[in-house]
Coordinates of C-alpha atoms and ligand atoms in Angstrom, one line a residue:
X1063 CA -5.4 11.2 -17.1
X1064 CA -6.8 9.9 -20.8
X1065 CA -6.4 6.2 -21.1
X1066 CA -6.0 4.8 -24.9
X1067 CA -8.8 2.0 -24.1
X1068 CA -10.0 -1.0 -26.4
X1069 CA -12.9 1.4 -28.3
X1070 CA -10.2 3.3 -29.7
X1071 CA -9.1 0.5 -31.8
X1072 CA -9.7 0.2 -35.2
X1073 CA -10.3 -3.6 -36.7
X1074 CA -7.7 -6.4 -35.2
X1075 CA -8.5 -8.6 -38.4
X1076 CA -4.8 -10.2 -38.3
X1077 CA -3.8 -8.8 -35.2
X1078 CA -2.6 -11.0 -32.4
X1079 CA -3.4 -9.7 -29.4
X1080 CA -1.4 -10.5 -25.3
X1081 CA -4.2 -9.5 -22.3
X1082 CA -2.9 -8.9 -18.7
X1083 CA -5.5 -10.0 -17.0
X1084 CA -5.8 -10.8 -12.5
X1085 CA -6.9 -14.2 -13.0
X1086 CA -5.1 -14.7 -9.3
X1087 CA -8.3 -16.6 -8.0
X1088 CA -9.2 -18.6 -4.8
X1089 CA -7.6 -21.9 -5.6
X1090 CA -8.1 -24.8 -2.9
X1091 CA -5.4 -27.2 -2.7
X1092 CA -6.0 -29.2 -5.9
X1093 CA -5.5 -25.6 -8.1
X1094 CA -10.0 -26.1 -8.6
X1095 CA -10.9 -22.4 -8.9
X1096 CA -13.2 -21.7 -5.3
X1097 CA -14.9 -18.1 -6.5
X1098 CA -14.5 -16.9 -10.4
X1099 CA -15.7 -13.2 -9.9
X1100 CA -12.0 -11.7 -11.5
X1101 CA -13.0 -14.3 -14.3
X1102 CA -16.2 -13.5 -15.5
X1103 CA -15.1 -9.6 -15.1
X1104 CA -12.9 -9.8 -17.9
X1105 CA -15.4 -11.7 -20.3
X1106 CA -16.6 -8.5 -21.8
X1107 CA -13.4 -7.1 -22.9
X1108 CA -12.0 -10.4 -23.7
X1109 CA -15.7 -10.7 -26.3
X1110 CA -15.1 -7.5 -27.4
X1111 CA -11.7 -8.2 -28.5
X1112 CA -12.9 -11.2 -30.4
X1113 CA -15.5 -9.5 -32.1
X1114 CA -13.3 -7.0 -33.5
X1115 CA -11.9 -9.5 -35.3
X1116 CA -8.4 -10.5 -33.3
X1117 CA -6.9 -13.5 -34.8
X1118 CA -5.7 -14.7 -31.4
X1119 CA -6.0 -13.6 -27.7
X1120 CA -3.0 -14.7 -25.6
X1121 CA -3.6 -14.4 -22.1
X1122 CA -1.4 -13.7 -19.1
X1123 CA -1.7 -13.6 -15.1
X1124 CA -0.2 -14.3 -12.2
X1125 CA -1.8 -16.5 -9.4
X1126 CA -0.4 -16.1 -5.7
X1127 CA 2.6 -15.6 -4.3
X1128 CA 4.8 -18.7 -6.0
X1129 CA 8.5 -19.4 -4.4
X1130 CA 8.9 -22.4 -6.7
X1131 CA 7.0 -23.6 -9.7
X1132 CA 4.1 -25.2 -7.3
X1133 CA 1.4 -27.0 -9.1
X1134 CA -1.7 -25.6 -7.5
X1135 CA -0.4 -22.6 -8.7
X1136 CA -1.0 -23.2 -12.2
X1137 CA -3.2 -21.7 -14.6
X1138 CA -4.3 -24.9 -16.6
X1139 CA -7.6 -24.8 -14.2
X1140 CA -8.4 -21.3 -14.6
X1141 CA -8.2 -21.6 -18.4
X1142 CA -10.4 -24.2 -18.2
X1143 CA -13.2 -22.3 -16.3
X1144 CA -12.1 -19.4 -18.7
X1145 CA -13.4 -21.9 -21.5
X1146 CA -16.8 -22.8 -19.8
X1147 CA -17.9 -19.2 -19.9
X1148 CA -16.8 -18.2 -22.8
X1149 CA -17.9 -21.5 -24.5
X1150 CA -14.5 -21.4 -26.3
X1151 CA -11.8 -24.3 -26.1
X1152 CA -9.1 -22.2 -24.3
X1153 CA -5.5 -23.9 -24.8
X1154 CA -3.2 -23.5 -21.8
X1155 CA 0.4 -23.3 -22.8
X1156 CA 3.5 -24.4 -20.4
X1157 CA 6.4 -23.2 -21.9
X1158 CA 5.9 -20.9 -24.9
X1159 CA 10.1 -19.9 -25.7
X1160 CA 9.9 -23.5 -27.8
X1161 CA 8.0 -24.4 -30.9
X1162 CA 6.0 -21.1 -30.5
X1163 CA 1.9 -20.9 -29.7
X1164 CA -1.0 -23.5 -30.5
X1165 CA -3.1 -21.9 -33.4
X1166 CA -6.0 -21.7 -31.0
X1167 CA -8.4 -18.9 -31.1
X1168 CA -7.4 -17.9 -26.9
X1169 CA -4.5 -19.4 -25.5
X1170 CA -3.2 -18.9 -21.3
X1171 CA 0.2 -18.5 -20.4
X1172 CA 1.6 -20.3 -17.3
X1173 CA 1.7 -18.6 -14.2
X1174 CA 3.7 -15.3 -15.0
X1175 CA 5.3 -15.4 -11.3
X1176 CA 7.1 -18.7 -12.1
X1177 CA 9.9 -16.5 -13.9
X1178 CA 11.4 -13.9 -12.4
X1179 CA 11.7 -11.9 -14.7
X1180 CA 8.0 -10.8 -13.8
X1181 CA 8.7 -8.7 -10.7
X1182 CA 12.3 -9.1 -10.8
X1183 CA 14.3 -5.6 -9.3
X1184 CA 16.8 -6.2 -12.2
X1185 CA 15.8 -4.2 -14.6
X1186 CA 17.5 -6.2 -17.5
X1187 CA 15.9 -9.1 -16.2
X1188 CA 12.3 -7.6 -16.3
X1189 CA 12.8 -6.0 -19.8
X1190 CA 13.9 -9.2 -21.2
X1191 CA 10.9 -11.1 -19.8
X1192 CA 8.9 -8.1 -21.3
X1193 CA 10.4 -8.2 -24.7
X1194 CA 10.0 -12.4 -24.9
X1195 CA 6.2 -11.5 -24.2
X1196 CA 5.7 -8.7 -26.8
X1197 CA 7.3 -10.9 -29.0
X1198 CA 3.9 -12.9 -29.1
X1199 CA 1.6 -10.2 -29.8
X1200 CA 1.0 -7.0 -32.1
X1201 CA -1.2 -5.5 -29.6
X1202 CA -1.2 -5.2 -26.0
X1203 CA -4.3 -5.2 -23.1
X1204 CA -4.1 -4.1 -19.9
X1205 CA -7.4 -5.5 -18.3
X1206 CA -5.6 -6.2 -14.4
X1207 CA -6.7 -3.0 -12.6
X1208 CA -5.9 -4.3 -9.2
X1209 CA -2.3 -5.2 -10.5
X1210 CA -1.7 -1.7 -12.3
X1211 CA 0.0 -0.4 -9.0
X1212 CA 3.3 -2.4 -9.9
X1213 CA 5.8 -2.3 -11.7
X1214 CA 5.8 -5.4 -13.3
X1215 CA 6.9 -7.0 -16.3
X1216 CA 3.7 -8.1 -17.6
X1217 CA 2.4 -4.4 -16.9
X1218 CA 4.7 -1.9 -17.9
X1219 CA 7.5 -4.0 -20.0
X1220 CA 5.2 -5.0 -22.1
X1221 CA 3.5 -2.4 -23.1
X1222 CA 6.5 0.1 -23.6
X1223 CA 7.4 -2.1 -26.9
X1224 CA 3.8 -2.7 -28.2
X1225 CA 0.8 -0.5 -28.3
X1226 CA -0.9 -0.8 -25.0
X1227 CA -4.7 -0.5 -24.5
X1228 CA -7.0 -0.3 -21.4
X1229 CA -10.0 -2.9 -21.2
X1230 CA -12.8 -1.9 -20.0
X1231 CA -12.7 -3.3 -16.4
X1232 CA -9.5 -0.8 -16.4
X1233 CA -10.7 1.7 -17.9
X1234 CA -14.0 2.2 -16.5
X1235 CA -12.1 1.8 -12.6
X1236 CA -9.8 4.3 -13.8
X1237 CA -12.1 7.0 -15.1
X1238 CA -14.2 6.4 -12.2
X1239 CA -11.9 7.1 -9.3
X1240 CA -10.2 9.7 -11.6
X1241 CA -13.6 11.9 -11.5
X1242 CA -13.8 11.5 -7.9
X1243 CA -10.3 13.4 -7.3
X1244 CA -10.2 15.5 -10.5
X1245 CA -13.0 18.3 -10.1
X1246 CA -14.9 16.6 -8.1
X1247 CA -18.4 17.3 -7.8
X1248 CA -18.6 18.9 -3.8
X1249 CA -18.8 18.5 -1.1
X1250 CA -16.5 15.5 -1.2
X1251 CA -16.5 13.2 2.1
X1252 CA -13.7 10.7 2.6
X1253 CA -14.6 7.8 5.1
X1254 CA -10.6 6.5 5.5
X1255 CA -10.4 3.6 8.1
X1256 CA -9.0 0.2 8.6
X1257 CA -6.2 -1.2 11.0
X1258 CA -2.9 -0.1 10.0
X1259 CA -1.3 3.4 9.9
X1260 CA -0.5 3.0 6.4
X1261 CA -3.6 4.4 5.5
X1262 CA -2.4 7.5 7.0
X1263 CA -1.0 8.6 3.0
X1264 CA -4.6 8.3 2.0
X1265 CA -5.9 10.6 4.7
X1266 CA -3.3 13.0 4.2
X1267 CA -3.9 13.4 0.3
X1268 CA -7.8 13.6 0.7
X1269 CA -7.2 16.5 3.1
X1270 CA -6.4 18.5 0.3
X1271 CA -9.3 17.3 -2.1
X1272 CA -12.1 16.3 0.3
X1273 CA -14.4 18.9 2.3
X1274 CA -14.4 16.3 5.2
X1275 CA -12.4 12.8 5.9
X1276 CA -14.1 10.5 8.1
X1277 CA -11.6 8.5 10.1
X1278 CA -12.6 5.4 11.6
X1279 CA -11.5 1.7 12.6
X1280 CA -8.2 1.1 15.0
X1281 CA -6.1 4.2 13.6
X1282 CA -8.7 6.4 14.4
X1283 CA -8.5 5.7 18.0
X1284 CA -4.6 6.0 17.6
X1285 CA -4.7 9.3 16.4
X1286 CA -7.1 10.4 19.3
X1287 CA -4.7 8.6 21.6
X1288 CA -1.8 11.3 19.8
X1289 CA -4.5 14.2 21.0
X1290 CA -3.6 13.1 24.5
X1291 CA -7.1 10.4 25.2
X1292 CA -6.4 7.4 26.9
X1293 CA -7.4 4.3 24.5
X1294 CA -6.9 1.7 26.9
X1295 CA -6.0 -1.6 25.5
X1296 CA -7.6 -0.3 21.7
X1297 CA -4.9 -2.4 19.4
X1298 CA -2.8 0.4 17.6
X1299 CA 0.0 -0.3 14.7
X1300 CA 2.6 1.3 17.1
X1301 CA 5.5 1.0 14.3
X1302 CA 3.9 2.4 11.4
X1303 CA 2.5 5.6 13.3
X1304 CA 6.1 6.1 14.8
X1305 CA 7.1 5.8 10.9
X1306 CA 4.8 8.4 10.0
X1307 CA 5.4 10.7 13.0
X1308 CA 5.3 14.0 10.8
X1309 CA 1.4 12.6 8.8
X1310 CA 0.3 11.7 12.2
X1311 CA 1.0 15.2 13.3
X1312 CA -0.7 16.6 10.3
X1313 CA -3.7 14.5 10.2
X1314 CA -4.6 14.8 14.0
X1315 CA -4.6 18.7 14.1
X1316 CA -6.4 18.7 10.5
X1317 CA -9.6 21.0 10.5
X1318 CA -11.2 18.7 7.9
X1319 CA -10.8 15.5 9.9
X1320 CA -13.2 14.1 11.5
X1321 CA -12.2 11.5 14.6
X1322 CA -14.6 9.5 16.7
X1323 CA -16.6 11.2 19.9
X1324 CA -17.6 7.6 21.3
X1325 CA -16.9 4.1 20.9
X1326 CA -18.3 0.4 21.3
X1327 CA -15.7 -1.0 23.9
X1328 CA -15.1 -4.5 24.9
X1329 CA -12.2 -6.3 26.9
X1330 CA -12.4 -9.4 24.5
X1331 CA -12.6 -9.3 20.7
X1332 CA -15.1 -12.2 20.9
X1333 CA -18.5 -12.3 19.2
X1334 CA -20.1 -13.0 22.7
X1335 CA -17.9 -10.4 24.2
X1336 CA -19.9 -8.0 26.4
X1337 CA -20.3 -4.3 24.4
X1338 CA -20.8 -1.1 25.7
X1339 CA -21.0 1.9 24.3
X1340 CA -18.8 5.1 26.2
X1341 CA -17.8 8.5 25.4
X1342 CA -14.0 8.5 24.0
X1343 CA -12.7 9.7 26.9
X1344 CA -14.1 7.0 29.3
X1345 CA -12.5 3.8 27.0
X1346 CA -10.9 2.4 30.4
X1347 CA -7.8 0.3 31.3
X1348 CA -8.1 -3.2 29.7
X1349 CA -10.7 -1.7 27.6
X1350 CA -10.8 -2.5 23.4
X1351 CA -12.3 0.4 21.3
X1352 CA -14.0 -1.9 18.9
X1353 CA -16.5 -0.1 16.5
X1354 CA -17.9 3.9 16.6
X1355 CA -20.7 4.6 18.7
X1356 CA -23.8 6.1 18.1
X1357 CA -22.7 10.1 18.5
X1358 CA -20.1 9.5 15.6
X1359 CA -22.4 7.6 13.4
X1360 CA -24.9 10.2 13.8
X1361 CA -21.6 13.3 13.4
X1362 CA -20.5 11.2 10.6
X1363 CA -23.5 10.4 8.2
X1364 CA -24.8 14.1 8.9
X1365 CA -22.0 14.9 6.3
X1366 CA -22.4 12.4 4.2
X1367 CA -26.0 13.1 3.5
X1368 CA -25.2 16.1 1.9
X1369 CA -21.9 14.6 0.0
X1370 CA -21.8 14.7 -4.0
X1371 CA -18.6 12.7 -4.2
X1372 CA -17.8 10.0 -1.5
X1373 CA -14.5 7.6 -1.2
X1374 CA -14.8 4.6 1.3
X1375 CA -12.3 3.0 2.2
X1376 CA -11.9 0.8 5.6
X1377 CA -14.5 -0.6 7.5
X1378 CA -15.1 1.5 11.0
X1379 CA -15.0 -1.4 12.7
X1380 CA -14.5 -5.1 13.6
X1381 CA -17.3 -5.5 11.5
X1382 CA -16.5 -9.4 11.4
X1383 CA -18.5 -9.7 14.8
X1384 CA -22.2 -8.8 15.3
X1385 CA -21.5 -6.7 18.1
X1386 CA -19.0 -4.6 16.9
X1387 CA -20.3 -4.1 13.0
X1388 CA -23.0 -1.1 13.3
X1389 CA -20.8 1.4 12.7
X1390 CA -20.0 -0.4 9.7
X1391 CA -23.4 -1.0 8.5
X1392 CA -24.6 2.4 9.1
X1393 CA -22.2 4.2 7.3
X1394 CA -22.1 2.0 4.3
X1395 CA -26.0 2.5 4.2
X1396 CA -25.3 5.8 4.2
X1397 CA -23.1 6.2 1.9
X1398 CA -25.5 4.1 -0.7
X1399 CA -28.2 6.0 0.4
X1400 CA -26.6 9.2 -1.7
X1401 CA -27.3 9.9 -5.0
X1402 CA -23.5 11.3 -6.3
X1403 CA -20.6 9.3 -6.6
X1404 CA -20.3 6.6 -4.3
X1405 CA -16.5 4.8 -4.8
X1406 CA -15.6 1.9 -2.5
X1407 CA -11.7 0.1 -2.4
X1408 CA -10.2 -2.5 -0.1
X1409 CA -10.7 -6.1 0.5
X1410 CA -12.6 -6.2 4.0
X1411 CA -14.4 -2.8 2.4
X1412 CA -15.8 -4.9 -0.3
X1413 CA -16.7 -7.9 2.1
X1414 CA -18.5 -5.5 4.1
X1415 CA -20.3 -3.7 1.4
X1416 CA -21.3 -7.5 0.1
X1417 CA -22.5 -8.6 3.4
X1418 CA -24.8 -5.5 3.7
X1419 CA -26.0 -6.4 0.2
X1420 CA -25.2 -2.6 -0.7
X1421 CA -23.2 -3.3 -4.0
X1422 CA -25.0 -2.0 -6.2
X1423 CA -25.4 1.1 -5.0
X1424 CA -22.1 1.7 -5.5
X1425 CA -20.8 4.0 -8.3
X1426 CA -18.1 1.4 -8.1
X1427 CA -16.6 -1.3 -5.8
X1428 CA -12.7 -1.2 -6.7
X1429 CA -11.3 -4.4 -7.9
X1430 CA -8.0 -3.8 -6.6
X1431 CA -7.8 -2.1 -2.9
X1432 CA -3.9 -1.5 -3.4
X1433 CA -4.5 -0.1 -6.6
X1434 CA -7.5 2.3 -6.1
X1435 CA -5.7 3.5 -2.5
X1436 CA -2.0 4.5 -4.4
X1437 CA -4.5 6.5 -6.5
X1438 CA -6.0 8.1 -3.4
X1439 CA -2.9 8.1 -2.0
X1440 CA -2.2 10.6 -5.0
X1441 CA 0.1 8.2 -7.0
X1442 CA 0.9 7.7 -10.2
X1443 CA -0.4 3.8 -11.5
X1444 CA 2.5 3.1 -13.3
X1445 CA 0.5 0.4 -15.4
X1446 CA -1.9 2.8 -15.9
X1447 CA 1.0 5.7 -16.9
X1448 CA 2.2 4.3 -19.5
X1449 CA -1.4 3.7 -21.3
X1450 CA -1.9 7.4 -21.3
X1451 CA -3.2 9.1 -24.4
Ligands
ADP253 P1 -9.5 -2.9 3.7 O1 -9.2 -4.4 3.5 O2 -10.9 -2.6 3.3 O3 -8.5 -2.0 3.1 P2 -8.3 -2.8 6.3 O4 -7.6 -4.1 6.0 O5 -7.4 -1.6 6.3 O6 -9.5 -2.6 5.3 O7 -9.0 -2.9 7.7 C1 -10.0 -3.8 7.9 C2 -9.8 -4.6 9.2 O8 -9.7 -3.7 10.3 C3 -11.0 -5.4 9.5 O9 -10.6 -6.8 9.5 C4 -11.5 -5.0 10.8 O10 -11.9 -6.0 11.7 C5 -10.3 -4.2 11.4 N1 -10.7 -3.2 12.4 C6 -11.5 -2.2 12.1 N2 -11.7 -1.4 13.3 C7 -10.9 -2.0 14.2 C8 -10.7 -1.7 15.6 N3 -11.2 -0.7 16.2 N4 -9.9 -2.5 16.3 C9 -9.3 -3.6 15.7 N5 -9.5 -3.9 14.4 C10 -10.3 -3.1 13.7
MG254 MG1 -7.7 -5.7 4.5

């Protein structure tokens, strides 16, 4: 799928211009911005814009999960970091239905989430939130990648009544992960792990792109425990597999899937728990598979050495405690030990790949894990759709 990105605009001399970015920071309880990573990402599109000449940039986010209009919600912090890097006043605007926008060179909306129009199910409601913020703007930016996975006002509204672009952040995520499921170069190894059995859609859809998927972390040892081993007290997300009865069925008698031979068991998850390492079938009553032994680590980056494409997502295992975060470690290092394309997604995937100092390595560490996983999921982005060439 062709984006329409910011280099295929022409000069925005005149032009006023409304960017979505995910400004939806670490706050602590005062609304002072703790980490300002999604920040500083969007600084180059939001400098490119400028150069090209745009007479204003009017940007929008939203910032948690608000019920009410809560004050530590509120952008007027972020736009003032947003100001320190760019070296620019930025002018935060409350309410911008009255009296119109401050002539300012970058303005910042309130908190989109405080109306309800932004991720309302009414679809009136959402289109006339959309309409009251094209009505700013002659041109629109979509520069949120980790937000494109919804259907929001501020994503797709928008956008369907002015001309929508993709910044570069978007763009370059986009076309990244894109090349990893379009024509891939081969083989092409999925590592797919993580806690919850909704990660079973991912599996599923990289069976039919990937040579191999890797399956690691709790649902692994749920889908061996479907193949008839005894998992002892291994946690297991019992609702969502019964959900997905007819995946699970797939993706345990799958060819291409490759499940752990051996574990690292424990009967506490505690950092000072006592580890041991046992075949699969020797996990014990009272007994927590924890992290992939050595025999899977070794099955596991065997086939990755030789991969030319590689999608990560999950760590393998509780990763958060010394003795369970090998398995972890080893395959991430393998992983950024290839030379082809190396695509990581998911929160505790990035913290992992951070803590191993592996980033970059990385062809690219996705922004948005919900995002970058509908897209190996095989979904449509529907914030992404509608930017299509
Ligand atoms: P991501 O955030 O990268 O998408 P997930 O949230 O799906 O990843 O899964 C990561 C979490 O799964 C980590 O917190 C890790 O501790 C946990 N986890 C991994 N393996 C196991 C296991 N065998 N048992 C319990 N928890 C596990
Ligand atoms: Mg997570």
């Amino acid at each position: 799928m062709k984006l329409k990105t910011i280099k295929d605009l022409k000069s925005l001399k005149g032009k006023k211009v409304i960017v979505r970015v995910d400004f939806n920071v670490p706050l602590d309880a005062k609304g002072n911005v703790r980490n300002d990573k999604r920040i500083r990402f969007a600084l180059p599109t939001l400098k490119y814009l400028l150069a090209k000449g745009a007479d204003q940039l009017i940007l929008m986010t939203h910032v948690g999960r608000p019920k009410d209009c809560e004050k530590e919600l509120m952008t007027g912090k972020i736009a003032e970091r947003l100001g320190k890097l760019l070296k620019m006043k930025v002018a935060k605007v409350n309410d911008w239905g009255e009296g119109g926008l401050p002539k300012a060179k970058i303005v910042m909306l309130e908190n989109l989430r405080f109306n309800a129009g932004e991720k309302s199910k009414n679809a009136d409601e959402k289109a006339a939130f959309g309409k009251q913020l094209a009505s700013l703007a002659d041109v629109y930016v979509n520069e949120a990648f980790s937000n494109s996975h919804r259907k929001h006002a501020s994503m797709v509204a928008v956008p369907k009544l002015i001309s929508g672009y993709a910044g570069f952040g978007v763009g370059q995520e986009a076309e990244q992960i894109g090349k990893a499921l379009v024509k891939p170069k081969r083989p092409v190894v999925a590592v797919i792990a993580g806690l919850k059995a909704d990660k079973l859609n991912a599996i599923y859809h990289m069976m039919k792109i990937a040579d191999t998927v890797c399956v690691g972390g709790a649902l692994a040892y749920a889908l061996r425990k479907v193949q008839g081993v005894n998992i002892g007290a291994t946690k297991m997300d019992e609702e969502g597999m019964a959900e997905m009865a007819d995946l699970v069925k797939e993706v345990s008698k799958s060819k291409k899937v490759l499940l752990p031979v051996d574990a690292v068991v424990a009967e506490k998850l505690d950092v000072k728990a006592k580890a041991k390492v046992v075949p699969l079938e020797k996990i014990g009553a009272g007994w927590m598979a924890l992290d992939i032994g050595p025999k899977t680590i070794k099955l596991y980056t065997d086939v990755i050495k030789k991969a030319k494409t590689i999608l990560w997502f999950g760590p393998l295992g509780v990763f958060e405690f010394a003795p369970f975060a090998k398995g972890t470690k080893a395959i991430g290092q393998a992983i950024a030990a290839t030379k082809g394309l190396k695509i990581a997604g998911g929160g505790d995937t990035a913290t992992a790949i951070e803590k191993y100092k592996l980033e970059k390595k990385f062809t690219l560490v996705s922004t948005g894990g919900g995002a970058s996983l509908e897209m190996i999921e095989g979904k449509e982005l529907p914030g992404l759709s509608i930017l299509k060439k």
